[in-house]
mmCIF file of C-alpha atoms in Angstrom:
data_model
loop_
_atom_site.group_PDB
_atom_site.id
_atom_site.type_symbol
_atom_site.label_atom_id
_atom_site.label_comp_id
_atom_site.label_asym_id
_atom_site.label_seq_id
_atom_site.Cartn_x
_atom_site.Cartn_y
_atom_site.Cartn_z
ATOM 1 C CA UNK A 1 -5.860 -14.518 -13.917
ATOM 2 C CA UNK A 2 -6.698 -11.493 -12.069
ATOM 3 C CA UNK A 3 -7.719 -11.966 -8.548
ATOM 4 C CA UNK A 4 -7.950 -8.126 -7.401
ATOM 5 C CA UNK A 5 -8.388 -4.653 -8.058
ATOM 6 C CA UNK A 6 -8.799 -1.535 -6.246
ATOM 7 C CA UNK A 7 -7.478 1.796 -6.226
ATOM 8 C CA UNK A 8 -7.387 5.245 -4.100
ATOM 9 C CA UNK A 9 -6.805 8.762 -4.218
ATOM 10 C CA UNK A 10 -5.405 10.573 -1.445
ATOM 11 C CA UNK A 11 -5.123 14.458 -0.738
ATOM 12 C CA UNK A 12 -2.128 14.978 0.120
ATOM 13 C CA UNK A 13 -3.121 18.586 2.069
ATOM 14 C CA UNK A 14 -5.008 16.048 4.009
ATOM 15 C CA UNK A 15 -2.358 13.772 5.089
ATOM 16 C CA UNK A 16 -0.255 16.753 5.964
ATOM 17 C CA UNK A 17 -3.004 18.142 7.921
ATOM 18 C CA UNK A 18 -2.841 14.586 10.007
ATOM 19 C CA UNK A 19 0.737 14.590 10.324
ATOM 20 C CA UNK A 20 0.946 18.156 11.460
ATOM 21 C CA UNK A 21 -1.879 17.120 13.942
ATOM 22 C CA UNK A 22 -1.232 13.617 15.238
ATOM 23 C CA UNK A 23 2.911 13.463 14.048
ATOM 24 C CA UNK A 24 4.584 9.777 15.612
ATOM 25 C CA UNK A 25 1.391 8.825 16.845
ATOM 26 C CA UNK A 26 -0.325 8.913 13.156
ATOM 27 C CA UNK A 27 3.223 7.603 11.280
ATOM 28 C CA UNK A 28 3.653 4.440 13.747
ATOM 29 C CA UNK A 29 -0.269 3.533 13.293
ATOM 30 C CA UNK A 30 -0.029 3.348 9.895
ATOM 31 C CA UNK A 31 3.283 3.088 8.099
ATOM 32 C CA UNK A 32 6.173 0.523 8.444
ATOM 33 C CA UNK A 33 9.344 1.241 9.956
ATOM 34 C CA UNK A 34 11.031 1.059 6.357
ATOM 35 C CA UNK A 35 7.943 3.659 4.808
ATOM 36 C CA UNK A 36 8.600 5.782 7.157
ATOM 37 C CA UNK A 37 12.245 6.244 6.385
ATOM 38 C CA UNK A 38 11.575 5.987 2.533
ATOM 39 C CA UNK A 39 9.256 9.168 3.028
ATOM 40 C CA UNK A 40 11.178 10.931 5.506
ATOM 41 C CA UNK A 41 14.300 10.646 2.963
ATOM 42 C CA UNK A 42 12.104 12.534 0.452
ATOM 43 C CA UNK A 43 11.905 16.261 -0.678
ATOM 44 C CA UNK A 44 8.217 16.014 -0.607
ATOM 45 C CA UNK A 45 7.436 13.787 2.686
ATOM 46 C CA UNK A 46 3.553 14.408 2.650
ATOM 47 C CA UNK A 47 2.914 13.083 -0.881
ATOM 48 C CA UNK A 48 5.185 9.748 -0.538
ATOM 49 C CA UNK A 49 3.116 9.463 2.855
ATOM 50 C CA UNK A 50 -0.190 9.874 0.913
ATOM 51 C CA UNK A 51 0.953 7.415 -2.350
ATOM 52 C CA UNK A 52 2.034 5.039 0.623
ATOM 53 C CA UNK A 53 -1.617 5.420 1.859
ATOM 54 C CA UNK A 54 -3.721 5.228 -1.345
ATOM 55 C CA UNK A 55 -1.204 1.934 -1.866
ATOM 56 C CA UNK A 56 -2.680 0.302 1.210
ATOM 57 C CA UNK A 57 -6.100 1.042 0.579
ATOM 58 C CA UNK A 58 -6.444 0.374 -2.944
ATOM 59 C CA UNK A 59 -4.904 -3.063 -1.369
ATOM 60 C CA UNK A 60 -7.261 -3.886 1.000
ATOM 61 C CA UNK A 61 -9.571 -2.876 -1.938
ATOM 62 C CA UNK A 62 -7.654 -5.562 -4.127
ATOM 63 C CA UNK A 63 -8.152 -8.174 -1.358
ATOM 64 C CA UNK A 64 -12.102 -7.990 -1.230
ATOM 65 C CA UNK A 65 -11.563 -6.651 2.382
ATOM 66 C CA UNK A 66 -11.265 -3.099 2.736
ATOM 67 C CA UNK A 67 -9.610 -1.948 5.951
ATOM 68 C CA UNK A 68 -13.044 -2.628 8.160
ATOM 69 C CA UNK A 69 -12.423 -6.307 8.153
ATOM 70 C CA UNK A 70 -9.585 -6.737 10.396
ATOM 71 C CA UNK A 71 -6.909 -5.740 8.148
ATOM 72 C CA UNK A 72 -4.218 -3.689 9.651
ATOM 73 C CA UNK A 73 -2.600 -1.015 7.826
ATOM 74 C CA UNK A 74 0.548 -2.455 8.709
ATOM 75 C CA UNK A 75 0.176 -5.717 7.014
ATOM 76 C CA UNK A 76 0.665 -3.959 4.051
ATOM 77 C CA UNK A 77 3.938 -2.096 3.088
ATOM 78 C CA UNK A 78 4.885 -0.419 0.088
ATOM 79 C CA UNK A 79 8.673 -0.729 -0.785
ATOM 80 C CA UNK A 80 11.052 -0.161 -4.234
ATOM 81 C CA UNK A 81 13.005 -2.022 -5.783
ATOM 82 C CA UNK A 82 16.307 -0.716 -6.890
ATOM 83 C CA UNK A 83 14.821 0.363 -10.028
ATOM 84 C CA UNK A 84 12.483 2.498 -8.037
ATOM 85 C CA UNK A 85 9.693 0.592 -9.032
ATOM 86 C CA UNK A 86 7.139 0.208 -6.222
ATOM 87 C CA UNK A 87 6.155 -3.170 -4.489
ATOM 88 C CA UNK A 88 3.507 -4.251 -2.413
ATOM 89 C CA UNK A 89 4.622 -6.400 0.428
ATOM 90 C CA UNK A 90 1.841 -8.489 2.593
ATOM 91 C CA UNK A 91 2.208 -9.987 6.483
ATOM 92 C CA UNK A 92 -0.267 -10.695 8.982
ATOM 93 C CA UNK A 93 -4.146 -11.094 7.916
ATOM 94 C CA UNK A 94 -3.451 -9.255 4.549
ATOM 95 C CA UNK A 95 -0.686 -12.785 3.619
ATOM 96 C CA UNK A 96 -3.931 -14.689 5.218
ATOM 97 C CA UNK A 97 -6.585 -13.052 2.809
ATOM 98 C CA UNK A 98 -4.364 -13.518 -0.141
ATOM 99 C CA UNK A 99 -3.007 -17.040 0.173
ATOM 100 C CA UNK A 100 -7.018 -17.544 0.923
ATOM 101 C CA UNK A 101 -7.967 -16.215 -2.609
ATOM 102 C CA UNK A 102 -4.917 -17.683 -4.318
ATOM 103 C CA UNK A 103 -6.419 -21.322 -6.344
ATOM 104 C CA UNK A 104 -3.691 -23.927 -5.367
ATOM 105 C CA UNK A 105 -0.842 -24.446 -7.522
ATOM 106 C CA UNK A 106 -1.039 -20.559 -8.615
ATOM 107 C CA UNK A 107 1.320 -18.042 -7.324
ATOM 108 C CA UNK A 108 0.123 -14.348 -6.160
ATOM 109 C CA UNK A 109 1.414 -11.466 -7.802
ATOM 110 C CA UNK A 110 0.318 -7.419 -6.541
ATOM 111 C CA UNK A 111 1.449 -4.752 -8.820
ATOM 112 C CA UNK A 112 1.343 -1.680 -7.822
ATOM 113 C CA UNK A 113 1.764 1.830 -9.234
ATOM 114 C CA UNK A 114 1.583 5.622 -7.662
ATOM 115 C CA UNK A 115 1.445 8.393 -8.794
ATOM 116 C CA UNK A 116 1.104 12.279 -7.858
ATOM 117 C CA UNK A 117 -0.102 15.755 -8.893
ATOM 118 C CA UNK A 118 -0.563 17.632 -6.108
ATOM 119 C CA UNK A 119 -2.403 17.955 -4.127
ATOM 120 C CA UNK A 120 -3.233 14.409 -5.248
ATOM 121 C CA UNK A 121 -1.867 10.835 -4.679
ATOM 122 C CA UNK A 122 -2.980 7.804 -6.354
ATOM 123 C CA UNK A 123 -2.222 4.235 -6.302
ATOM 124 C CA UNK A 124 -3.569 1.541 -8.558
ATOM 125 C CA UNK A 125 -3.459 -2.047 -7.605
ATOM 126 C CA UNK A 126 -3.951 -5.138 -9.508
ATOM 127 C CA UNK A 127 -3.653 -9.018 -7.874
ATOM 128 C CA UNK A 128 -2.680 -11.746 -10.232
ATOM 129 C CA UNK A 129 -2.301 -15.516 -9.834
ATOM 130 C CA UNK A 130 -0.027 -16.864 -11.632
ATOM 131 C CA UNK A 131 0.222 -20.435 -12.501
ATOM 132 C CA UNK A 132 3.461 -22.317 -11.435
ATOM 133 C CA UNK A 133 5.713 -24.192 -13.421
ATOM 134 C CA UNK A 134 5.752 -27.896 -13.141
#
């Protein structure tokens, strides 16, 4: 059953723009440790910042929250499998929300996707609950 969905589009001039202004200071608000090396590894470090960002919101959009409801950006971290494939990863409030809208014996699962065409980034996001196995 599907819990969640949201999505986002970014502009990536835009993030650039806030990481030319702001640098650290906007990186360390936002982004995990581990996002910030995945995107600092990359030939184009703007747009895996602004798929990275579209990710989280179109998470909090996912969770019914949005970021305005005490979500931090930080509970929510985008990672890759070996594959590549992106994964949505939840601490804090974010693990709160979700085990909150989980129905018992039901696991959650987020899927995630990105994409980019500059100067655009977008993520799509879809929460499902999964029934366990007996």
């Amino acid at each position: 059953m599907i819990l969640g969905i949201g999505s986002d589009l970014a502009n990536i001039d835009r993030i650039q723009g806030t990481i030319d202004r702001f640098g650290d200071r906007f990186k360390n608000r936002v982004f995990t440790e581990t996002e910030q090396k995945k995107a600092e590894s990359r030939k184009d470090v703007a747009g895996t910042y602004a798929k990275r960002w579209a990710a989280k919101e179109a998470c909090s959009k996912a969770l019914g929250t949005g970021l305005a409801m005490g979500i931090s950006w930080k509970d929510m971290a985008v990672t890759n499998l070996r594959t590549g494939q992106p994964v949505m990863e939840v601490t804090g409030w974010a693990r709160d929300r979700l085990a909150e809208m989980t129905p018992p014996d039901h696991d959650a699962i987020i899927h995630v996707t990105l994409t980019d065409d500059h100067p655009w980034a977008q993520a799509f996001v879809v929460i499902e609950a999964r029934r366990r196995e007996a």
